[in-house]
């Protein structure tokens, strides 16, 4: 595909409401055409503001927004070829499903027959044909979401912007609508930019995850990279599934670091491309499912990192068991043990265990 | 989905009934006390009006007080044929025209100001305070003030000029306050969505804002019409040489001593009820039309 009409580029994008504090601080980002991109972060991190600036509902204080190579700053939403799906869906309560979806065509001056023909095709795509004469108030949350999606997509925008589209739904429906969003994105073949605070949603949906904190991008990349190789403590903790602990560098021996603390003395961290010196404080991450638990005295693999600790809590999760340890003072330390393995030798609260993992599984964080 | 609440409801309502009425099946004594108070309230509210309506149906021998003498429509005929009762038809005509004028201006201005007041603007609290001020100012004083000002400026006071202005000082704040309440349920995301879908400002107003707010606008119109139609205090010094209907009725109480006065009361009440009924009917019709279109699949 040489077609780049839906590619988005943000250059030095900045937004301030009061002229002093920046809600968005110099964001640079390239989203490829046809990608499913998720902005992930806590509330107030600026992700929705970025979305609204791309949509044209807010003007940036500084910086450029390029869509398909053209700077769109200052253009009205409809001139940008974007369409937005609002958090509460913002369906017009006095119009039927069909008239809601045909609204964009109506304001463009299309005749009734023509716009209903296009709208009905769209209604069929989102599987709402039997409900097309209903009012939004008579639809379930999931149906409303499909109407909102169809209404936004009916003008064939090159970019679809979704502001927390699943937050109004209950858990089960959320998972169902999540796969529906992905299906629609593949069918329409346009760029989706989706804002969420749920890391589960982001990694399940996105080709590209953008993790944000306080108006800045902390890490952007494919979901697996961001989840498995977080760049720093913030990203690792926000995406979850990792134990993060801090320690002081004791010595750098070749390409590994040894930590200088009694409890962390048997932890070895690969150095990678980083530069650290003895005495530096570093953050280390280990995936919770990369760790094995052993009874004291059981033989450990040679060269493995290990921590002696006590079981603080056990939570059954169905396909795995979450074991909470007091391995590192001040940091949460959790191990995900596969369900079958756990029940071969079940641990209970207060048991002393060795948490061990292959040394190369440790990751030095920035 | 509906099976679960249904299964629960008998137990629930049973519990509620027990909590409210410990003595099974019999009503507590408080019910009779409250019912008596309410009955007294209704009689006090409608009794006097009802006396007037009844007395207006007397025949030629009828007087201004009970007992009622005969039963006929004589005084209704008298009302519209006898010159001595004054210019009732003309006053009625003027009052209706004035009320329509007031209604249209009130609806349009109330909608616009409710839209404007959603955002802060310099001086917004002052504008709001001035508006409430004209609502609490004594009507008679305000009316005299308007009359004096027209005199000072050398302008003639007329029902369609000075009286219109004086009445608007009363209906506009009311309309705006009602619109504030209506607007509080208006989601500004609808406007934003309309803009996102390519609607111009005018299209957003015409296709989204006004239809969504339609029931509220009908309510404001009803307010404006009825407030204007029976306005007296502010109109008294501002209507000029030609009376509106309330002024006409008032002058009749001073010089007409026949049940024709009561007949006029009955006629104006009927018209008021017709207008209120039509407005409520319009609101119900709007809701029904939405509901029907929705359910016809």
XYZ file of C-alpha atoms in Angstrom:
663
model
C 0.000 0.000 0.000
C 1.507 3.276 -1.050
C -1.646 5.016 0.069
C -0.780 7.164 3.063
C -4.005 9.170 3.382
C -4.649 7.967 6.941
C -1.111 8.355 8.276
C -0.872 10.727 11.221
C 2.155 12.679 12.317
C 2.317 14.784 15.458
C 5.236 17.188 15.622
C 6.029 19.111 18.792
C 2.362 19.045 19.727
C 1.724 21.165 22.805
C -1.441 22.233 24.557
C -1.889 24.609 27.434
C -5.201 25.945 28.726
C -3.832 28.616 31.046
C -0.562 29.545 29.318
C 1.506 28.147 32.177
C 1.041 24.417 32.610
C 1.120 22.207 29.557
C -1.439 19.428 29.399
C 0.406 18.059 26.392
C 4.136 18.747 26.211
C 5.838 18.549 22.846
C 4.558 15.209 21.640
C 6.159 13.685 18.545
C 4.604 10.595 17.041
C 4.051 8.843 13.714
C 1.042 6.578 13.318
C 1.114 4.540 10.090
C -1.864 4.466 7.731
C -4.408 1.807 8.659
C -2.921 1.154 12.102
C -4.877 0.549 15.270
C -3.208 2.884 17.742
C -4.053 3.042 21.453
C -3.152 5.960 23.694
C -2.814 4.524 27.177
C -2.466 6.407 30.432
C -4.191 7.446 33.635
C -6.837 10.164 33.612
C -5.331 13.601 33.186
C -2.295 12.408 31.243
C -3.306 14.364 28.140
C -4.359 11.448 25.952
C -7.895 12.711 25.369
C -6.581 16.216 24.684
C -4.342 14.803 21.937
C -7.313 12.949 20.456
C -9.443 16.087 20.518
C -6.669 18.065 18.847
C -6.407 15.483 16.065
C -10.210 15.649 15.730
C -10.214 19.432 15.555
C -12.245 20.028 18.716
C -9.253 21.700 20.380
C -6.549 23.827 18.847
C -2.943 23.057 19.756
C -0.987 25.815 21.497
C 2.024 24.816 19.441
C 3.123 22.119 17.027
C 1.710 20.501 13.931
C -0.723 17.747 13.131
C -0.301 16.116 9.739
C -2.848 13.738 8.327
C -1.888 12.089 5.062
C 0.975 14.579 4.869
C -1.171 17.722 5.124
C -1.118 20.051 8.108
C -4.700 20.078 9.366
C -4.318 22.558 12.251
C -7.085 25.143 11.947
C -9.340 23.046 9.716
C -12.870 22.085 10.794
C -13.340 18.427 11.780
C -15.208 17.567 8.585
C -12.438 19.065 6.425
C -9.820 16.857 8.068
C -11.399 13.582 7.015
C -11.547 12.508 10.640
C -14.545 11.333 12.603
C -14.851 10.985 16.313
C -16.725 8.545 18.476
C -17.506 10.193 21.780
C -17.125 8.636 25.187
C -20.848 8.830 25.944
C -21.520 8.193 22.221
C -23.451 11.505 22.000
C -26.186 9.918 19.882
C -28.912 12.413 19.004
C -31.774 11.370 21.295
C -34.547 12.638 18.993
C -33.364 10.820 15.873
C -33.782 7.160 14.970
C -30.755 4.929 14.482
C -31.084 5.451 10.754
C -31.314 9.244 10.996
C -28.424 9.352 13.447
C -26.242 7.447 11.005
C -27.460 9.489 8.030
C -26.894 12.798 9.861
C -23.486 13.533 8.343
C -24.916 12.934 4.851
C -27.949 15.095 5.595
C -25.854 18.122 6.555
C -23.875 17.601 3.360
C -27.113 18.132 1.461
C -27.730 14.575 0.239
C -31.320 13.676 -0.619
C -33.349 11.377 1.560
C -33.290 8.339 -0.734
C -29.561 8.580 -1.386
C -28.549 9.081 2.225
C -30.791 6.278 3.459
C -29.259 3.948 0.893
C -25.750 4.671 2.177
C -26.848 4.617 5.821
C -28.649 1.287 5.396
C -25.504 -0.277 3.963
C -23.616 0.941 7.014
C -26.374 -0.291 9.335
C -26.018 -3.724 7.814
C -22.268 -3.647 8.409
C -22.780 -3.083 12.133
C -25.690 -5.594 12.205
C -28.433 -3.239 13.333
C -30.903 -3.656 10.478
C -33.834 -4.733 12.696
C -33.256 -1.808 15.047
C -32.838 0.975 12.517
C -36.099 2.757 13.408
C -35.474 2.695 17.145
C -34.396 5.699 19.158
C -31.015 5.616 20.927
C -32.758 5.514 24.324
C -34.287 2.166 23.403
C -30.967 0.474 22.654
C -28.566 -1.381 24.925
C -25.077 -0.029 25.583
C -23.470 -2.320 23.030
C -26.034 -1.397 20.362
C -25.525 2.302 21.052
C -21.824 1.836 20.617
C -22.369 0.230 17.224
C -24.613 3.129 16.172
C -21.945 5.600 17.254
C -19.330 3.705 15.275
C -21.538 3.532 12.190
C -22.402 7.218 12.444
C -18.727 8.138 12.574
C -17.760 5.773 9.761
C -20.546 6.639 7.300
C -18.618 9.451 5.617
C -15.661 7.120 5.035
C -13.197 9.149 7.109
C -9.506 8.402 6.771
C -9.048 8.455 10.544
C -11.489 7.284 13.217
C -10.936 8.684 16.692
C -12.394 6.814 19.660
C -12.542 8.409 23.102
C -12.721 5.648 25.731
C -15.268 3.803 23.576
C -15.683 0.840 25.919
C -15.751 2.552 29.301
C -19.556 2.818 29.420
C -20.038 -0.932 29.026
C -20.031 -3.716 31.589
C -17.159 -6.185 31.719
C -18.575 -8.932 29.521
C -19.868 -6.601 26.833
C -16.591 -4.720 26.854
C -14.671 -7.816 25.804
C -17.252 -8.611 23.128
C -17.291 -5.061 21.717
C -13.510 -4.986 21.826
C -13.262 -7.699 19.209
C -16.041 -6.015 17.260
C -14.022 -2.785 17.130
C -11.058 -4.717 15.795
C -13.250 -6.419 13.195
C -14.652 -3.069 12.046
C -11.173 -1.609 11.830
C -10.051 -4.428 9.547
C -13.208 -4.124 7.462
C -13.000 -0.360 7.045
C -9.236 -0.351 6.650
C -8.836 3.104 8.151
C -6.565 4.359 10.909
C -8.099 3.986 14.371
C -6.846 6.087 17.264
C -8.295 4.822 20.514
C -7.871 6.400 23.925
C -8.117 4.215 27.005
C -6.913 3.837 30.566
C -7.171 0.060 30.448
C -3.916 -1.670 29.569
C -5.815 -4.897 28.873
C -7.832 -3.105 26.207
C -4.748 -1.472 24.706
C -2.621 -4.583 24.350
C -5.536 -6.683 23.129
C -6.452 -4.242 20.357
C -3.535 -2.169 19.282
C -0.909 -2.539 16.603
C 0.742 0.363 18.338
C 0.514 1.253 22.019
C 1.446 4.757 23.168
C 1.957 4.988 26.938
C 1.589 8.506 28.318
C 2.325 10.267 31.565
C 1.775 13.941 32.377
C 1.490 15.092 28.790
C 4.519 13.190 27.519
C 4.965 9.903 25.674
C 6.804 7.414 27.865
C 6.979 4.630 25.311
C 5.428 3.895 21.941
C 5.598 0.659 20.013
C 3.930 -2.659 19.225
C 1.873 -4.042 22.109
C 4.254 -6.929 22.742
C 7.306 -4.670 22.915
C 5.679 -2.323 25.373
C 4.402 -5.147 27.543
C 7.438 -7.425 27.501
C 10.157 -4.796 27.249
C 9.018 -1.719 29.168
C 11.504 1.094 29.048
C 11.114 2.377 32.595
C 9.446 1.781 35.922
C 6.338 3.813 35.018
C 5.602 1.823 31.867
C 6.371 -1.499 33.562
C 4.057 -0.733 36.469
C 1.292 0.715 34.308
C 1.175 -2.263 31.973
C 1.483 -4.680 34.869
C 2.655 -8.278 34.798
C 6.102 -7.213 35.988
C 7.825 -7.063 39.335
C 9.866 -3.898 39.596
C 12.440 -3.377 42.329
C 15.272 -0.952 42.940
C 18.810 -1.656 44.043
C 22.284 -0.172 44.126
C 24.879 -1.419 41.669
C 27.502 -3.383 43.574
C 29.794 -4.242 40.685
C 29.722 -4.470 36.901
C 31.248 -7.779 35.842
C 31.565 -7.983 32.084
C 28.021 -7.768 30.719
C 26.194 -8.327 34.001
C 25.463 -6.249 37.059
C 25.591 -7.540 40.613
C 23.491 -5.728 43.143
C 24.842 -4.388 46.408
C 22.336 -5.383 49.058
C 21.934 -8.354 51.358
C 18.498 -9.350 50.084
C 19.391 -8.868 46.392
C 22.887 -10.404 46.482
C 21.900 -13.372 44.307
C 20.258 -11.240 41.615
C 22.191 -10.826 38.393
C 21.008 -8.283 35.799
C 22.156 -8.239 32.156
C 23.741 -4.895 31.359
C 22.629 -4.651 27.731
C 23.579 -1.358 26.117
C 23.228 0.685 29.289
C 26.045 2.458 31.078
C 26.060 2.126 34.850
C 28.755 2.407 37.477
C 29.072 0.901 40.925
C 26.907 2.818 43.394
C 24.194 3.882 40.832
C 20.588 3.206 41.761
C 18.826 1.104 39.166
C 15.337 -0.283 38.582
C 15.018 -3.901 37.560
C 11.957 -5.632 36.119
C 11.162 -9.345 35.999
C 7.998 -10.747 34.491
C 5.753 -12.357 37.070
C 5.284 -15.449 34.930
C 9.038 -15.933 34.416
C 9.598 -16.740 38.096
C 9.530 -20.217 39.644
C 8.950 -20.927 43.328
C 10.976 -23.569 45.153
C 10.909 -24.944 48.679
C 14.082 -24.029 50.598
C 16.894 -26.484 49.929
C 15.653 -27.530 46.481
C 18.447 -27.272 43.892
C 18.394 -24.127 41.685
C 19.673 -24.004 38.123
C 23.222 -22.747 37.855
C 23.486 -18.992 37.264
C 19.877 -18.339 38.222
C 18.836 -15.231 40.129
C 16.979 -15.906 43.336
C 15.372 -14.253 46.315
C 14.461 -15.806 49.624
C 11.053 -14.759 50.857
C 7.859 -15.600 52.622
C 4.378 -16.111 51.134
C 2.146 -13.182 52.110
C -0.961 -14.161 50.198
C -2.362 -16.577 47.633
C -5.113 -15.727 45.143
C -6.660 -18.310 42.870
C -7.176 -16.847 39.384
C -8.428 -19.874 37.474
C -5.718 -20.565 34.933
C -2.953 -19.462 37.271
C -2.371 -18.737 40.951
C -1.185 -15.341 42.110
C 1.335 -15.698 44.943
C 2.318 -12.522 46.804
C 5.750 -12.478 48.418
C 7.600 -10.098 50.726
C 10.802 -10.589 48.710
C 11.791 -6.934 48.302
C 11.172 -4.323 50.960
C 8.936 -1.530 49.695
C 8.096 -3.078 46.304
C 5.260 -5.420 45.469
C 6.554 -8.832 44.400
C 4.117 -11.249 42.806
C 4.593 -14.565 41.071
C 2.125 -16.120 38.641
C 2.321 -19.888 39.087
C 0.542 -22.077 36.516
C -2.507 -23.603 38.165
C -1.444 -27.286 37.753
C 2.113 -26.630 38.954
C 0.844 -24.814 42.046
C -1.441 -27.615 43.177
C 1.291 -30.278 42.840
C 2.770 -28.713 45.997
C 0.416 -26.011 47.246
C 1.936 -23.161 49.225
C 0.163 -21.453 52.066
C 0.588 -18.087 53.702
C 3.705 -17.943 55.873
C 5.673 -20.610 53.938
C 9.290 -19.758 53.179
C 10.136 -20.067 49.478
C 12.896 -19.319 47.013
C 11.802 -17.231 44.021
C 14.152 -18.039 41.158
C 14.428 -17.039 37.502
C 16.956 -17.295 34.721
C 19.330 -14.349 34.981
C 18.713 -13.182 31.403
C 15.018 -12.643 32.225
C 15.877 -9.626 34.367
C 15.585 -6.302 32.594
C 17.438 -3.168 33.490
C 15.028 -0.205 33.297
C 15.917 3.327 32.367
C -34.004 -10.135 31.933
C -37.407 -9.094 33.226
C -38.051 -12.378 34.980
C -35.669 -11.684 37.836
C -37.145 -8.365 39.059
C -40.662 -9.795 38.695
C -39.798 -12.734 40.882
C -38.448 -10.386 43.515
C -41.188 -7.793 43.466
C -43.950 -9.457 45.595
C -41.588 -9.839 48.532
C -40.311 -6.290 48.028
C -43.708 -4.597 47.898
C -44.848 -6.673 50.849
C -41.979 -5.350 52.901
C -42.677 -1.794 51.818
C -46.365 -2.052 52.752
C -45.526 -3.401 56.177
C -43.133 -0.548 56.769
C -45.690 2.097 55.877
C -48.895 0.637 57.330
C -48.438 -1.559 60.369
C -52.191 -2.145 60.726
C -52.935 -4.577 57.927
C -55.273 -3.297 55.194
C -56.534 -0.255 57.155
C -55.267 3.208 56.453
C -53.450 5.055 59.226
C -55.225 8.071 60.777
C -52.661 10.380 59.174
C -54.150 9.484 55.792
C -57.498 11.032 56.752
C -55.886 14.151 58.199
C -53.802 14.734 55.082
C -56.777 13.954 52.820
C -58.853 16.543 54.706
C -56.123 19.176 54.365
C -55.816 18.475 50.668
C -59.570 18.684 50.155
C -59.667 22.018 51.957
C -56.803 23.244 49.765
C -58.590 22.248 46.560
C -61.868 23.840 47.679
C -60.092 27.053 48.698
C -58.284 27.139 45.360
C -61.136 26.372 43.004
C -64.213 27.265 45.060
C -64.164 31.036 44.415
C -63.557 30.549 40.700
C -66.298 27.969 40.557
C -68.764 30.451 42.163
C -68.076 32.882 39.351
C -68.547 30.255 36.650
C -71.844 29.118 38.186
C -73.200 32.651 38.600
C -72.429 33.525 34.991
C -75.101 31.066 33.829
C -78.032 32.943 35.434
C -80.909 34.443 33.446
C -82.078 38.030 33.110
C -83.027 38.344 36.796
C -79.509 37.376 37.915
C -77.501 39.440 40.343
C -73.921 39.538 41.566
C -74.492 37.267 44.568
C -76.052 33.945 45.456
C -78.731 32.619 45.365
C -78.682 31.788 41.713
C -81.637 32.974 39.659
C -82.568 30.864 36.649
C -80.301 29.168 34.133
C -79.392 30.631 30.717
C -76.614 31.951 28.471
C -78.132 35.443 28.609
C -75.048 37.183 30.064
C -72.716 35.651 27.506
C -74.843 37.128 24.754
C -75.016 40.391 26.677
C -71.248 40.431 26.979
C -70.697 40.608 23.247
C -73.705 42.714 22.245
C -74.143 45.415 24.874
C -72.009 48.510 24.381
C -72.190 49.385 28.080
C -69.912 46.493 28.982
C -67.070 48.191 27.111
C -64.795 47.000 24.317
C -64.426 43.371 25.400
C -63.859 41.965 21.921
C -61.201 44.573 21.119
C -59.449 44.051 24.445
C -59.487 40.316 23.913
C -58.029 40.739 20.419
C -55.240 42.992 21.722
C -54.430 40.679 24.630
C -54.094 37.656 22.362
C -51.880 39.539 19.891
C -49.742 40.928 22.696
C -49.431 37.496 24.320
C -48.315 35.952 21.014
C -45.749 38.703 20.526
C -44.453 38.250 24.081
C -44.331 34.468 23.629
C -42.277 34.589 20.454
C -39.770 37.084 21.864
C -39.531 35.195 25.165
C -38.884 31.837 23.505
C -36.244 33.166 21.118
C -34.386 35.285 23.683
C -34.593 32.621 26.419
C -33.106 29.991 24.117
C -30.300 32.281 23.021
C -29.429 33.405 26.527
C -29.520 29.866 27.900
C -27.063 28.896 25.153
C -24.879 31.893 25.968
C -24.895 31.359 29.729
C -23.384 27.886 29.411
C -20.010 29.588 29.183
C -18.587 32.246 31.455
C -18.272 35.658 29.848
C -17.177 39.038 31.215
C -20.012 40.550 33.220
C -22.141 37.410 33.219
C -22.975 37.675 36.926
C -24.036 41.302 36.477
C -26.303 40.423 33.554
C -27.805 37.624 35.601
C -28.341 39.851 38.652
C -30.007 42.552 36.523
C -32.303 39.937 35.072
C -33.353 38.593 38.490
C -33.713 42.201 39.655
C -36.452 42.903 37.134
C -38.186 39.734 38.324
C -38.299 40.775 41.990
C -39.038 44.471 41.388
C -42.697 45.244 42.321
C -44.686 45.098 39.091
C -46.740 48.198 39.721
C -43.640 50.282 40.445
C -41.910 48.939 37.367
C -44.979 49.699 35.272
C -45.179 53.265 36.595
C -41.459 53.647 35.876
C -41.861 52.524 32.276
C -44.861 54.854 31.856
C -42.928 57.808 33.307
C -39.937 57.107 31.103
C -42.079 57.009 27.970
C -43.643 60.299 29.029
C -40.251 61.869 29.676
C -39.058 60.747 26.257
C -42.232 62.121 24.685
C -43.299 58.721 23.368
C -46.931 57.636 23.495
C -47.633 54.619 25.690
C -49.234 51.809 23.679
C -50.113 48.183 24.342
C -47.750 47.047 21.578
C -44.867 49.285 22.697
C -44.493 50.263 26.317
C -46.754 47.473 27.609
C -44.848 44.924 25.549
C -41.577 46.071 27.114
C -43.012 46.085 30.623
C -44.372 42.556 30.171
C -41.080 41.276 28.777
C -39.340 42.470 31.942
C -41.498 39.872 33.657
C -41.650 36.989 31.169
C -38.001 37.029 30.010
C -36.395 36.275 33.400
C -38.971 33.529 33.897
C -38.267 32.074 30.482
C -34.512 32.221 30.969
C -34.704 30.498 34.349
C -36.861 27.726 32.886
C -34.425 27.358 29.982
C -31.517 27.080 32.445
C -33.247 24.116 34.034
C -33.976 22.600 30.607
C -30.398 23.188 29.431
C -28.914 21.408 32.430
C -29.952 18.152 30.802
C -28.527 19.126 27.432
C -25.278 17.312 26.698
C -22.859 19.616 24.896
C -21.322 16.492 23.337
C -24.353 16.497 21.002
C -23.277 19.849 19.628
C -19.712 18.693 19.310
C -20.829 15.498 17.579
C -22.898 17.541 15.106
C -19.872 19.687 14.360
C -17.712 16.593 14.013
C -20.167 15.214 11.463
C -19.876 18.384 9.412
C -22.922 20.405 10.493
C -22.685 24.181 10.343
C -23.684 26.229 13.386
C -27.095 26.913 11.894
C -27.635 23.234 11.032
C -26.606 22.264 14.563
C -29.177 24.670 15.982
C -31.931 23.606 13.590
C -31.341 19.847 13.494
C -30.035 19.136 16.987
C -30.437 21.855 19.608
C -33.993 23.016 18.895
C -35.497 19.532 18.365
C -33.845 18.162 21.506
C -35.046 21.131 23.544
C -38.502 21.285 21.913
C -40.539 20.185 24.966
C -38.729 22.781 27.083
C -39.351 25.465 24.481
C -43.074 24.670 24.482
C -43.034 25.022 28.280
C -41.359 28.435 27.993
C -43.909 29.482 25.375
C -46.734 28.437 27.676
C -45.202 30.436 30.499
C -44.749 33.508 28.322
C -48.282 33.335 26.964
C -50.106 32.875 30.254
C -47.972 35.406 32.132
C -48.671 37.999 29.450
C -52.331 37.107 28.947
C -53.288 37.861 32.563
C -50.613 40.470 33.343
C -52.058 43.439 35.203
C -49.628 45.352 37.416
C -46.999 46.151 34.804
C -49.549 46.794 32.066
C -51.757 49.197 34.039
C -49.583 52.289 33.546
C -48.129 51.293 30.189
C -51.000 50.098 27.996
C -51.944 53.591 26.834
C -55.438 54.463 25.664
C -56.458 50.936 24.623
C -57.025 48.347 27.335
C -55.815 44.773 27.387
C -58.268 42.179 28.629
C -57.255 42.161 32.328
C -57.444 45.963 32.384
C -60.827 45.810 30.720
C -62.104 43.330 33.295
C -60.774 45.498 36.070
C -62.528 48.597 34.751
C -65.702 46.541 34.367
C -65.616 45.577 38.042
C -65.815 49.301 38.727
C -68.814 50.098 36.548
C -70.588 46.941 35.421
C -72.924 45.466 37.989
C -74.339 42.507 36.099
C -73.345 38.868 35.770
C -71.858 39.812 32.356
C -68.683 40.326 34.354
C -68.832 36.714 35.480
C -69.546 35.558 31.954
C -66.348 37.279 30.876
C -64.474 35.433 33.634
C -65.831 32.125 32.386
C -64.915 32.857 28.766
C -61.342 33.928 29.564
C -60.820 30.880 31.777
C -62.017 28.596 28.994
C -59.544 30.232 26.622
C -56.708 29.833 29.136
C -57.517 26.174 29.545
C -57.681 25.683 25.773
C -54.197 27.185 25.406
C -52.720 25.147 28.259
C -54.378 22.031 26.859
C -53.011 22.735 23.393
C -49.488 23.220 24.767
C -49.529 20.076 26.840
C -51.022 18.286 23.864
C -48.126 19.522 21.736
C -45.584 18.203 24.260
C -47.332 14.833 24.440
C -47.564 14.737 20.655
C -43.825 15.382 20.297
C -43.009 12.598 22.750
C -45.556 10.228 21.171
C -44.292 10.860 17.675
C -40.783 9.979 18.775
C -42.034 6.898 20.565
C -44.201 5.729 17.675
C -41.534 6.209 15.065
C -39.217 4.313 17.316
C -41.455 1.316 17.842
C -42.688 0.936 14.250
C -40.022 -1.326 12.857
